[in-house]
Coordinates of C-alpha atoms in Angstrom, one line a residue:
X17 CA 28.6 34.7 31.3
X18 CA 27.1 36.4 34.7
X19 CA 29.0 39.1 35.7
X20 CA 30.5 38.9 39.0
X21 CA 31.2 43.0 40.7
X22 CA 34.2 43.8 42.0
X23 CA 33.7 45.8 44.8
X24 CA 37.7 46.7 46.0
X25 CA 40.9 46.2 44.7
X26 CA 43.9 45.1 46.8
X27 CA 45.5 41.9 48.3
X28 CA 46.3 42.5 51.7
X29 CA 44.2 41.6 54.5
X30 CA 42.3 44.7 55.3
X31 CA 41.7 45.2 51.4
X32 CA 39.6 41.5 51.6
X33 CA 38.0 42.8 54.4
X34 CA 36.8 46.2 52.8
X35 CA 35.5 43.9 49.9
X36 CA 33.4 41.6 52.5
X37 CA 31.5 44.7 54.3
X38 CA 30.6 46.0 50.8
X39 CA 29.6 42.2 49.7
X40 CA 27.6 41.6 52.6
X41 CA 29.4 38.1 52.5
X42 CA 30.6 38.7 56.4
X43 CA 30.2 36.0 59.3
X44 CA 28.0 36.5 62.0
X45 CA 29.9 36.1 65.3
X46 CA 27.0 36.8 67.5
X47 CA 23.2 37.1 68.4
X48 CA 20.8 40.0 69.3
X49 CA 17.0 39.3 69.9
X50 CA 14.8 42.2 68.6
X51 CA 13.9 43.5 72.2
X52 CA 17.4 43.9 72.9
X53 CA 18.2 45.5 70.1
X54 CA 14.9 47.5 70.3
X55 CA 15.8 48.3 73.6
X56 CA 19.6 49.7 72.5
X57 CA 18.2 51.7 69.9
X58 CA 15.6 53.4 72.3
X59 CA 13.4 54.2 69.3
X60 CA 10.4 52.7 70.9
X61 CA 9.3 50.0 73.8
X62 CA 10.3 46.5 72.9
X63 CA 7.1 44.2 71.8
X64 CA 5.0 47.4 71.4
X65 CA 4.1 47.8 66.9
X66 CA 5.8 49.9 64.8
X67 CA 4.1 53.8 65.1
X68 CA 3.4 54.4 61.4
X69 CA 3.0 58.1 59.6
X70 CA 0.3 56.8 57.0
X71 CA -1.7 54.1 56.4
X72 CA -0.3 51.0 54.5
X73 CA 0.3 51.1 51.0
X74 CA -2.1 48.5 50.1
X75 CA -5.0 50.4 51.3
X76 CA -3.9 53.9 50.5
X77 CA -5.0 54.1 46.7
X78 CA -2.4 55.6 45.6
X79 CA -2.9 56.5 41.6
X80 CA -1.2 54.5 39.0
X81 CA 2.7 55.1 38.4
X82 CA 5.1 53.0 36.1
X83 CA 7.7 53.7 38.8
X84 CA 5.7 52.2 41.2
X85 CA 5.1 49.0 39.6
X86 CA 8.3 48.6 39.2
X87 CA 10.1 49.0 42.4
X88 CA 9.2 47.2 45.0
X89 CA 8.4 48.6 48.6
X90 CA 10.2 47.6 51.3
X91 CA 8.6 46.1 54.8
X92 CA 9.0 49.2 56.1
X93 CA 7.6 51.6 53.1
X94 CA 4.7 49.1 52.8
X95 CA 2.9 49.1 56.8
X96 CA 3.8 53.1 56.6
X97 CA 6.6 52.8 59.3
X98 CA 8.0 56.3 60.2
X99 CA 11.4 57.3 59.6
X100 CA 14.2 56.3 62.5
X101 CA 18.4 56.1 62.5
X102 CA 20.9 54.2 63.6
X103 CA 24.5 55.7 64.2
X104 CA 27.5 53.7 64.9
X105 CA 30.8 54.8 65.9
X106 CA 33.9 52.7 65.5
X107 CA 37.3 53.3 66.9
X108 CA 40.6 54.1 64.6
X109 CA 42.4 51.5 66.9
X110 CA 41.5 48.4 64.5
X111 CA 37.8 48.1 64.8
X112 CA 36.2 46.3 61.9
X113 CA 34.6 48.7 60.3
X114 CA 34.8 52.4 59.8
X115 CA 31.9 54.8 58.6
X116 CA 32.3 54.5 55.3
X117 CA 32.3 51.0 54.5
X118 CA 29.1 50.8 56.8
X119 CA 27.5 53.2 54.0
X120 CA 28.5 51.2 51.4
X121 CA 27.5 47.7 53.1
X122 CA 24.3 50.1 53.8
X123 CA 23.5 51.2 49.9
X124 CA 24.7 48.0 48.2
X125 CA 22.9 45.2 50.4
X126 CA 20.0 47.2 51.6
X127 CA 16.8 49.2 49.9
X128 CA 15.1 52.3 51.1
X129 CA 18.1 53.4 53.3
X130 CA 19.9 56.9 53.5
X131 CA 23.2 56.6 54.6
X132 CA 25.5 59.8 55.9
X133 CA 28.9 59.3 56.3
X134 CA 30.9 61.7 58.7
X135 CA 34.8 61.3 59.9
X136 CA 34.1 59.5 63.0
X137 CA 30.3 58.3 63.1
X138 CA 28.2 56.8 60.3
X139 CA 24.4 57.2 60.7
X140 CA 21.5 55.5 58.1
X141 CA 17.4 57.0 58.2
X142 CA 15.3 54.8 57.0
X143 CA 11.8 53.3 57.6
X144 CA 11.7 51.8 61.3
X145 CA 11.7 47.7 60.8
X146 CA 14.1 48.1 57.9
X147 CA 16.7 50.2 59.9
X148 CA 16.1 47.5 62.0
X149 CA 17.3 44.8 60.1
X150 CA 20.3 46.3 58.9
X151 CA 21.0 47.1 62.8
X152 CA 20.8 44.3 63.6
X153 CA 23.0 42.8 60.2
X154 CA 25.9 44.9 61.2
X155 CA 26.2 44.5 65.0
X156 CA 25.8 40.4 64.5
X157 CA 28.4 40.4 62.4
X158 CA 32.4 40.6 61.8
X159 CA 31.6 44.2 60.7
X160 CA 31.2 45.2 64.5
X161 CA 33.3 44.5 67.9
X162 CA 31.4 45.6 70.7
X163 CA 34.3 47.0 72.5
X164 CA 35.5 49.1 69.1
X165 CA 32.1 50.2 68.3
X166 CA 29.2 51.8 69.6
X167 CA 25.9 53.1 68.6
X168 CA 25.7 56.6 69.9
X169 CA 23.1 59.0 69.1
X170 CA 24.1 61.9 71.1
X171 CA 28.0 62.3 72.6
X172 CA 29.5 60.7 69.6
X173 CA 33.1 61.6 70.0
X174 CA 36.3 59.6 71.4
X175 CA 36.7 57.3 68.8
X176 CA 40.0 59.1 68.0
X177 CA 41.0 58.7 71.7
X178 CA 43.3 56.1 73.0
X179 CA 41.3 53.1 74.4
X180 CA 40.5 52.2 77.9
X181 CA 42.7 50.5 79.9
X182 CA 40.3 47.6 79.8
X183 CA 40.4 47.9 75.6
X184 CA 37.0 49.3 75.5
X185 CA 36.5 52.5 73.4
X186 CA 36.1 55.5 75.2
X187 CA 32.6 56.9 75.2
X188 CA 32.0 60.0 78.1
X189 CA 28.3 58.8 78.1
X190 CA 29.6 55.2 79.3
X191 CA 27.0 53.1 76.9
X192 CA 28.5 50.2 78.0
X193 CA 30.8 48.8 80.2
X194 CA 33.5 45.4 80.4
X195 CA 32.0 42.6 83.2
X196 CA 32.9 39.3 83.3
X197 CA 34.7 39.1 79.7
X198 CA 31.5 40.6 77.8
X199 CA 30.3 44.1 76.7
X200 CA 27.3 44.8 78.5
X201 CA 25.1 47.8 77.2
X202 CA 23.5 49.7 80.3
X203 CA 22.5 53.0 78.5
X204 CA 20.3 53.3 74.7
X205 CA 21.9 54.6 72.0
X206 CA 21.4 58.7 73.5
X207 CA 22.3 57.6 76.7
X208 CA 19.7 57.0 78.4
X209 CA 19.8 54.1 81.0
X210 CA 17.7 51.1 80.5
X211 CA 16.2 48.6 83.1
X212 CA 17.1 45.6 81.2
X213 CA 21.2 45.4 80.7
X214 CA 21.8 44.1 77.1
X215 CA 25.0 41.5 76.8
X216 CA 26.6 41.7 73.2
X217 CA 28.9 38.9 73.6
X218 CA 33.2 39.0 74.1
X219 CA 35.1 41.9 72.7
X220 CA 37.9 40.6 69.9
X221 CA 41.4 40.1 71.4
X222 CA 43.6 42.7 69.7
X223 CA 45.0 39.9 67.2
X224 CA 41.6 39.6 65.5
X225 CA 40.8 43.0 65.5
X226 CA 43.8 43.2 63.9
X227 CA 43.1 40.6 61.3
X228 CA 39.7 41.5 60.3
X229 CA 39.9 45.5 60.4
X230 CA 39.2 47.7 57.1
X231 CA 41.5 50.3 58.3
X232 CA 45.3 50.5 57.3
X233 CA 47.6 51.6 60.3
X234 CA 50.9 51.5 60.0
X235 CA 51.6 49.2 62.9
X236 CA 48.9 46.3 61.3
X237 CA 48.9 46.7 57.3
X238 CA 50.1 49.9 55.8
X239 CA 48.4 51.8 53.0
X240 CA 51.7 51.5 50.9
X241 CA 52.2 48.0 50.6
X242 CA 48.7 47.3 48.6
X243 CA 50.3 48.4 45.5
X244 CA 47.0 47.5 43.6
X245 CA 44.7 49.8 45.9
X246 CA 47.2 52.7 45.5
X247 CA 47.3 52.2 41.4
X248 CA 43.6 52.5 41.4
X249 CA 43.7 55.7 43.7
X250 CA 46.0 57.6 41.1
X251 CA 44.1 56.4 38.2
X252 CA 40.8 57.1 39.7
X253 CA 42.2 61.1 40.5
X254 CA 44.4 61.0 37.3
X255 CA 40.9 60.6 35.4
X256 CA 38.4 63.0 37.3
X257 CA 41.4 65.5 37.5
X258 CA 42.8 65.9 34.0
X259 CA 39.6 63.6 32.3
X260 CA 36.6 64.8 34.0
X261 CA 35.9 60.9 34.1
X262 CA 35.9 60.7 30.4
X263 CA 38.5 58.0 29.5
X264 CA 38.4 58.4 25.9
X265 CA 39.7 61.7 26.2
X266 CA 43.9 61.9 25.5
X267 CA 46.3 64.7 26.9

């Protein structure tokens, strides 16, 4: 019988959702070609190859390692791609994600990535083309709204603030900007401007934000009514409190 993880317990909406971003089994909702996302990451100039910090793997010689031969490289690890981040920021007001469950959709769908979780941002290091790709995964996808969250670099904070009167999340750097219905990106993920303005598609209306957040609020889904998510919570700190993670052990 294959075993099938369980990534979340719950059965409210937002718990579904928390178990999708850690799946990977999200929908896409939009598209990004790779120079405009090159171009909002501001990493290097779109169409230009990937700077490298040593040769490729193939032709480096390396000596023999069990380790080695058993762990694939990644695309990135194999051409010698340096090191480069993407940092998101999502708003508390029911945007998809939240920092966390972008590190664990990070760590559990992709390889060679560092992910660093902080209250109000969420930043992943790794090789250049694979950042890229889970970039570009998580801002194609239900995981993002381009009016609840940002990549931001430098300037970070005002996702705790109250939205814009146009629903846009307040960023003092003003990345992007409401026109016409879309979210058009005018500045890189530092804030830098850019010639070429980057379109990332409609913002959700607040009823689907609502419906596909992973944050409990109590004016959407409150914490206390998932009664499974808050028995795993105590049994989870009842365990590393008195147990030390050791369930065998009895008081």
């Amino acid at each position: 019988m294959a075993y099938e993880a369980q990534f979340y317990p719950g059965a409210t909406s937002v718990a579904e959702n928390r178990r999708k971003h850690m799946s990977g089994k999200v929908e896409k909702l939009r598209e990004i070609s790779d120079d405009d996302l090159t171009i909002i990451l501001g990493h290097r100039v779109p169409g230009t190859d990937y700077p490298s910090t040593h040769p490729p793997l193939a032709e480096m010689g390396e000596p023999e390692c069990s380790i080695r031969e058993m762990v694939e490289p990644t695309d990135g690890a194999k051409a010698g791609d340096r090191i480069r981040y993407v940092q998101f920021v999502d708003s508390m007001y029911n945007a998809p994600s939240t920092p966390y469950f972008r590190s664990y959709n990070a760590a559990i769908k992709f390889r060679g990535v560092d992910p660093g979780t902080l209250s109000g941002r969420q930043v992943v290091e790794a090789r250049e083309r694979d950042m890229e790709e889970l970039a570009k995964f998580q801002l194609e996808t239900e995981m993002t709204c381009p009016a609840l969250a940002n990549l931001r670099g430098a300037s970070v904070h005002g996702h705790s603030l109250r939205l814009q009167e146009d629903g846009v999340m307040f960023d003092m750097l003003e990345r992007v900007r409401l026109e016409n219905g879309t979210i058009i990106v005018q500045k890189d993920q530092v804030g830098r401007p850019i010639d070429k303005k980057v379109d990332l598609g409609k913002p959700m209306s607040e009823e689907e934000a609502a419906k596909r957040t992973t944050i409990y609020r109590v004016d959407n889904v409150p914490y206390r009514e998932d009664k499974e998510v808050l028995e795993w919570v105590h049994r989870v700190f009842e365990k590393r409190t008195m147990y030390g993670y050791k369930p065998a052990v009895q008081e």
